[in-house]
Short mmCIF file of C-alpha atoms in Angstrom, two decimals:
data_model
loop_
_atom_site.label_atom_id
_atom_site.label_comp_id
_atom_site.label_asym_id
_atom_site.label_seq_id
_atom_site.Cartn_x
_atom_site.Cartn_y
_atom_site.Cartn_z
CA MET A 25 75.85 46.78 76.71
CA ARG A 26 75.03 45.59 73.26
CA LEU A 27 74.08 42.17 75.02
CA LEU A 28 71.60 43.97 77.23
CA TRP A 29 69.82 45.09 74.10
CA LEU A 30 69.21 41.42 72.82
CA PRO A 31 66.46 40.34 75.09
CA ALA A 32 64.65 43.61 74.48
CA LEU A 33 65.03 43.27 70.85
CA ALA A 34 63.78 39.88 70.59
CA LEU A 35 60.79 40.78 72.65
CA LEU A 36 59.93 43.75 70.41
CA LEU A 37 60.30 41.32 67.42
CA TYR A 38 58.06 38.90 69.05
CA ALA A 39 55.49 41.48 69.87
CA GLY A 40 55.57 42.62 66.39
CA LEU A 41 55.21 39.23 65.10
CA CYS A 42 52.05 38.73 67.26
CA LEU A 43 50.47 42.18 65.98
CA PHE A 44 51.10 41.21 62.57
CA VAL A 45 49.24 37.68 63.12
CA PHE A 46 46.58 39.45 64.74
CA VAL A 47 46.06 42.12 61.88
CA VAL A 48 46.16 39.61 59.11
CA GLN A 49 44.60 36.52 60.71
CA ARG A 50 41.53 36.44 58.81
CA GLY A 51 43.76 36.03 55.62
CA LEU A 52 45.19 33.11 57.04
CA ILE A 53 41.69 31.47 58.03
CA TYR A 54 39.74 32.26 54.69
CA TYR A 55 40.60 31.62 51.19
CA PRO A 56 37.61 32.77 49.20
CA VAL A 57 37.02 30.97 45.89
CA PRO A 58 36.01 33.23 42.76
CA ALA A 59 32.76 33.19 41.48
CA ARG A 60 31.89 30.32 38.60
CA GLU A 61 29.13 29.37 36.30
CA LEU A 62 27.43 25.99 36.93
CA PRO A 63 25.58 25.09 33.69
CA GLY A 64 22.43 23.14 34.36
CA ALA A 65 22.33 24.04 37.95
CA ALA A 66 19.81 26.72 39.40
CA ARG A 67 21.33 29.56 41.27
CA GLU A 68 19.53 31.30 44.10
CA ASP A 69 20.78 34.36 46.02
CA ILE A 70 19.72 34.79 49.55
CA PRO A 71 19.88 38.23 51.12
CA VAL A 72 21.55 38.55 54.71
CA PRO A 73 22.76 41.61 56.57
CA GLY A 74 25.09 43.73 54.39
CA GLY A 75 24.65 41.63 51.07
CA GLN A 76 23.64 38.38 49.55
CA LEU A 77 24.63 34.86 49.54
CA ARG A 78 24.91 32.68 46.25
CA LEU A 79 23.66 29.12 46.44
CA TRP A 80 23.65 26.33 44.01
CA VAL A 81 20.47 24.36 44.06
CA LEU A 82 19.90 20.79 42.74
CA ARG A 83 16.42 19.56 42.64
CA PRO A 84 14.63 22.69 44.28
CA GLN A 85 11.24 20.92 44.03
CA ALA A 86 12.20 17.91 46.00
CA GLY A 87 10.67 17.66 49.65
CA PRO A 88 13.42 17.67 52.16
CA ALA A 89 16.46 19.76 52.21
CA LEU A 90 19.95 19.21 52.48
CA ILE A 91 22.38 22.30 53.20
CA TYR A 92 26.08 22.13 52.84
CA PHE A 93 28.48 24.21 54.07
CA GLY A 94 32.31 23.86 53.03
CA GLY A 95 35.74 24.42 53.93
CA ASN A 96 37.88 27.71 54.26
CA ALA A 97 39.42 27.06 50.70
CA GLU A 98 36.57 24.98 49.13
CA ASP A 99 34.67 25.53 45.71
CA VAL A 100 31.15 23.65 46.82
CA SER A 101 30.16 23.86 43.23
CA ALA A 102 32.55 21.03 42.72
CA HIS A 103 30.23 18.79 44.38
CA ARG A 104 27.81 19.20 42.23
CA GLY A 105 27.86 15.67 40.60
CA ASP A 106 28.27 13.72 43.72
CA PHE A 107 25.61 15.38 45.50
CA GLU A 108 23.01 14.59 42.70
CA ARG A 109 23.73 11.22 42.88
CA LEU A 110 24.09 10.74 46.39
CA PHE A 111 20.93 12.42 47.80
CA PRO A 112 18.12 11.80 45.13
CA GLY A 113 15.46 12.55 47.50
CA HIS A 114 16.66 16.01 48.62
CA ALA A 115 16.74 19.34 47.28
CA VAL A 116 20.45 20.11 47.85
CA TYR A 117 21.67 23.73 48.46
CA LEU A 118 25.33 24.12 48.30
CA VAL A 119 26.16 27.40 50.18
CA ASN A 120 29.04 29.75 49.05
CA HIS A 121 30.16 31.30 52.20
CA ARG A 122 30.24 35.03 52.46
CA GLY A 123 33.10 36.38 50.08
CA TYR A 124 32.97 32.90 48.31
CA GLY A 125 32.07 31.95 44.76
CA GLY A 126 29.86 35.11 44.07
CA SER A 127 28.54 35.94 47.78
CA SER A 128 29.16 39.16 48.55
CA GLY A 129 30.66 40.50 51.48
CA THR A 130 33.77 39.43 53.61
CA PRO A 131 34.02 36.48 55.74
CA SER A 132 34.36 36.43 59.59
CA GLU A 133 33.04 34.07 62.19
CA THR A 134 29.78 36.30 63.03
CA ALA A 135 28.93 36.56 59.42
CA LEU A 136 29.28 32.82 58.50
CA LEU A 137 27.43 32.09 61.48
CA GLY A 138 24.61 34.49 60.99
CA ASP A 139 24.28 33.71 57.30
CA ALA A 140 23.81 30.16 58.04
CA LEU A 141 20.69 30.78 60.03
CA ALA A 142 19.46 33.09 57.55
CA VAL A 143 19.79 30.44 54.92
CA HIS A 144 17.94 27.94 57.10
CA ASP A 145 15.19 30.49 57.93
CA ALA A 146 14.83 31.03 54.16
CA LEU A 147 14.56 27.49 53.30
CA ALA A 148 12.41 26.38 56.38
CA ALA A 149 9.25 28.18 54.74
CA ARG A 150 9.74 25.69 51.80
CA HIS A 151 10.79 22.58 53.48
CA ASP A 152 9.54 20.89 56.27
CA ARG A 153 12.73 18.89 57.00
CA ILE A 154 16.23 20.22 56.50
CA ALA A 155 19.60 17.99 57.11
CA VAL A 156 22.76 19.86 57.20
CA ILE A 157 26.42 18.73 56.01
CA GLY A 158 29.40 20.86 57.19
CA ARG A 159 32.80 20.10 56.21
CA SER A 160 36.20 21.60 58.03
CA LEU A 161 35.43 24.89 58.65
CA GLY A 162 32.02 24.30 57.49
CA SER A 163 31.47 21.86 60.21
CA ALA A 164 31.64 24.82 62.77
CA VAL A 165 28.85 26.70 60.77
CA ALA A 166 26.75 23.64 60.54
CA LEU A 167 27.25 22.93 64.21
CA HIS A 168 26.15 26.29 65.16
CA LEU A 169 23.08 26.01 62.97
CA ALA A 170 22.07 22.78 64.70
CA ALA A 171 22.30 24.31 68.04
CA GLN A 172 20.20 27.10 67.17
CA ARG A 173 17.55 25.93 64.74
CA PRO A 174 15.66 22.63 64.25
CA VAL A 175 17.46 20.19 61.91
CA GLU A 176 16.76 16.63 60.99
CA LYS A 177 20.16 15.45 60.66
CA LEU A 178 23.75 16.88 60.94
CA ALA A 179 26.77 15.36 59.37
CA LEU A 180 30.21 16.84 60.72
CA VAL A 181 33.08 15.95 58.35
CA THR A 182 36.61 16.37 59.72
CA PRO A 183 35.21 18.78 62.67
CA PHE A 184 37.06 20.30 65.61
CA ASP A 185 36.36 21.65 68.92
CA SER A 186 37.52 25.15 68.66
CA LEU A 187 39.51 26.98 65.82
CA ALA A 188 41.68 28.61 68.40
CA ALA A 189 42.66 25.28 69.61
CA VAL A 190 43.52 24.05 66.00
CA ALA A 191 45.62 26.94 65.60
CA GLN A 192 47.52 26.69 68.99
CA HIS A 193 48.43 23.23 67.99
CA HIS A 194 50.05 24.48 64.55
CA PHE A 195 51.80 27.57 65.89
CA PRO A 196 52.73 26.65 69.64
CA TRP A 197 55.21 29.32 69.81
CA LEU A 198 52.52 32.12 69.39
CA PRO A 199 49.65 33.03 72.07
CA VAL A 200 47.10 32.31 69.53
CA ARG A 201 44.40 31.61 72.20
CA TRP A 202 44.59 35.25 72.81
CA LEU A 203 45.04 36.50 69.26
CA MET A 204 42.23 34.69 67.40
CA ARG A 205 39.26 36.87 66.76
CA ASP A 206 37.25 34.09 64.68
CA ARG A 207 37.31 31.21 67.42
CA TYR A 208 34.44 28.90 66.21
CA HIS A 209 34.04 27.17 69.62
CA GLY A 210 32.09 24.26 68.69
CA ALA A 211 32.51 22.31 71.86
CA ALA A 212 30.55 25.25 73.33
CA TRP A 213 27.44 24.64 71.21
CA ALA A 214 27.85 20.88 70.96
CA GLY A 215 25.35 20.08 74.18
CA ARG A 216 22.14 21.89 72.45
CA ILE A 217 22.42 19.35 69.62
CA THR A 218 19.04 17.58 69.38
CA ALA A 219 19.20 15.91 65.92
CA PRO A 220 21.15 12.59 65.03
CA VAL A 221 24.56 13.48 64.36
CA MET A 222 27.37 11.59 62.20
CA VAL A 223 31.08 12.52 62.25
CA VAL A 224 33.37 11.46 59.72
CA LEU A 225 37.21 11.62 60.43
CA ALA A 226 40.11 11.28 58.29
CA GLY A 227 42.78 8.84 59.68
CA ARG A 228 45.54 10.86 58.29
CA ASP A 229 44.30 14.31 58.70
CA GLU A 230 47.06 16.76 58.50
CA VAL A 231 45.03 19.84 59.05
CA ILE A 232 42.67 18.96 61.97
CA PRO A 233 44.59 17.20 64.79
CA ARG A 234 42.93 14.14 66.17
CA PRO A 235 42.62 15.46 69.85
CA ARG A 236 40.49 18.32 68.53
CA SER A 237 37.89 16.15 66.80
CA GLU A 238 37.73 14.06 69.90
CA ALA A 239 37.28 16.65 72.20
CA LEU A 240 34.31 17.86 70.01
CA ILE A 241 32.99 14.27 69.91
CA ALA A 242 33.14 14.11 73.57
CA ALA A 243 30.96 17.22 73.89
CA LEU A 244 28.37 16.04 71.57
CA PRO A 245 25.39 13.77 73.07
CA PRO A 246 26.47 10.31 72.85
CA ASP A 247 22.98 8.92 72.23
CA ARG A 248 22.51 10.69 68.93
CA LEU A 249 26.03 10.13 67.98
CA GLN A 250 27.69 7.79 65.20
CA GLN A 251 31.20 7.99 63.95
CA ILE A 252 33.06 6.67 60.92
CA THR A 253 36.81 7.22 60.43
CA LEU A 254 38.64 6.49 56.88
CA PRO A 255 42.15 5.36 58.26
CA GLN A 256 43.91 6.22 54.81
CA ALA A 257 42.02 9.47 54.06
CA GLY A 258 43.49 13.24 54.40
CA HIS A 259 41.99 16.11 55.28
CA ASN A 260 41.62 17.05 51.67
CA ASP A 261 40.93 13.78 49.96
CA LEU A 262 37.97 11.97 51.51
CA ASP A 263 36.05 12.28 48.51
CA ALA A 264 38.48 9.85 47.00
CA PHE A 265 37.23 7.00 49.27
CA PRO A 266 33.88 5.48 48.31
CA ALA A 267 33.19 4.73 51.89
CA TYR A 268 32.89 8.59 52.37
CA ALA A 269 30.17 8.87 49.94
CA ALA A 270 28.23 5.81 51.17
CA ALA A 271 28.37 6.84 54.66
CA LEU A 272 27.03 10.48 54.11
CA ALA A 273 24.26 8.80 51.66
CA ARG A 274 23.33 6.30 54.19
CA PHE A 275 22.95 8.73 56.95
CA VAL A 276 21.20 11.54 55.05
CA GLN A 277 18.96 9.43 52.84
CA GLY A 278 18.57 6.33 55.20
CA ALA A 279 19.76 3.90 52.46
CA PRO A 280 23.01 3.15 50.97
CA ALA A 281 24.60 4.90 48.07
CA SER A 282 23.73 3.40 44.70
#
């Protein structure tokens, strides 16, 4: 009789694990970084429903704007020096996601996507041209923004077609596609992009499986798309490769990086 209980016990434990993952999943997606000071950089707080976002602003008086959305564990202030050098013709806005770097609230897909629209709308009153860069998780945020608002250019760094599909790759033994609340289904938004798009891939990306990036690329309008792959780069060390900075500068500024 004891053996008859083993399948039932295994099923109960599996169901418990699924419930646990469902409950704690946002803690597995978002890794907020603490607030920090950035001497010499302007700080701007933009009101959003239920809180405010903290942005670091470089050259706020410049003509066109560039908005940057980072990854799920990224401190966007770390890009201050590189972005000042790479985009001398733009006012640069480094966005701290909700719950990150002094921004209030708790991160979720609904919150981050809505916040990006609020940032764009606030900046559109000052800048007649806005380019957007999104990296990793931020690529989905940037993609959704570009599908909903007019942007001049869109750069997607290590993007994916669906966060649920990425999670299913890493946890094939769980019904992740059924459990995910924050799905970031970028492939569903890709067909609405009207701006020129550059996709940057890491040849040794250990986080975003290549098929997930390729599925997104296939969903983007091909006549507006350019792609660059850095064969030796991993998901988190793209900044160490000069070709990465050069590609972003060339795309956004229309000229090679100096």
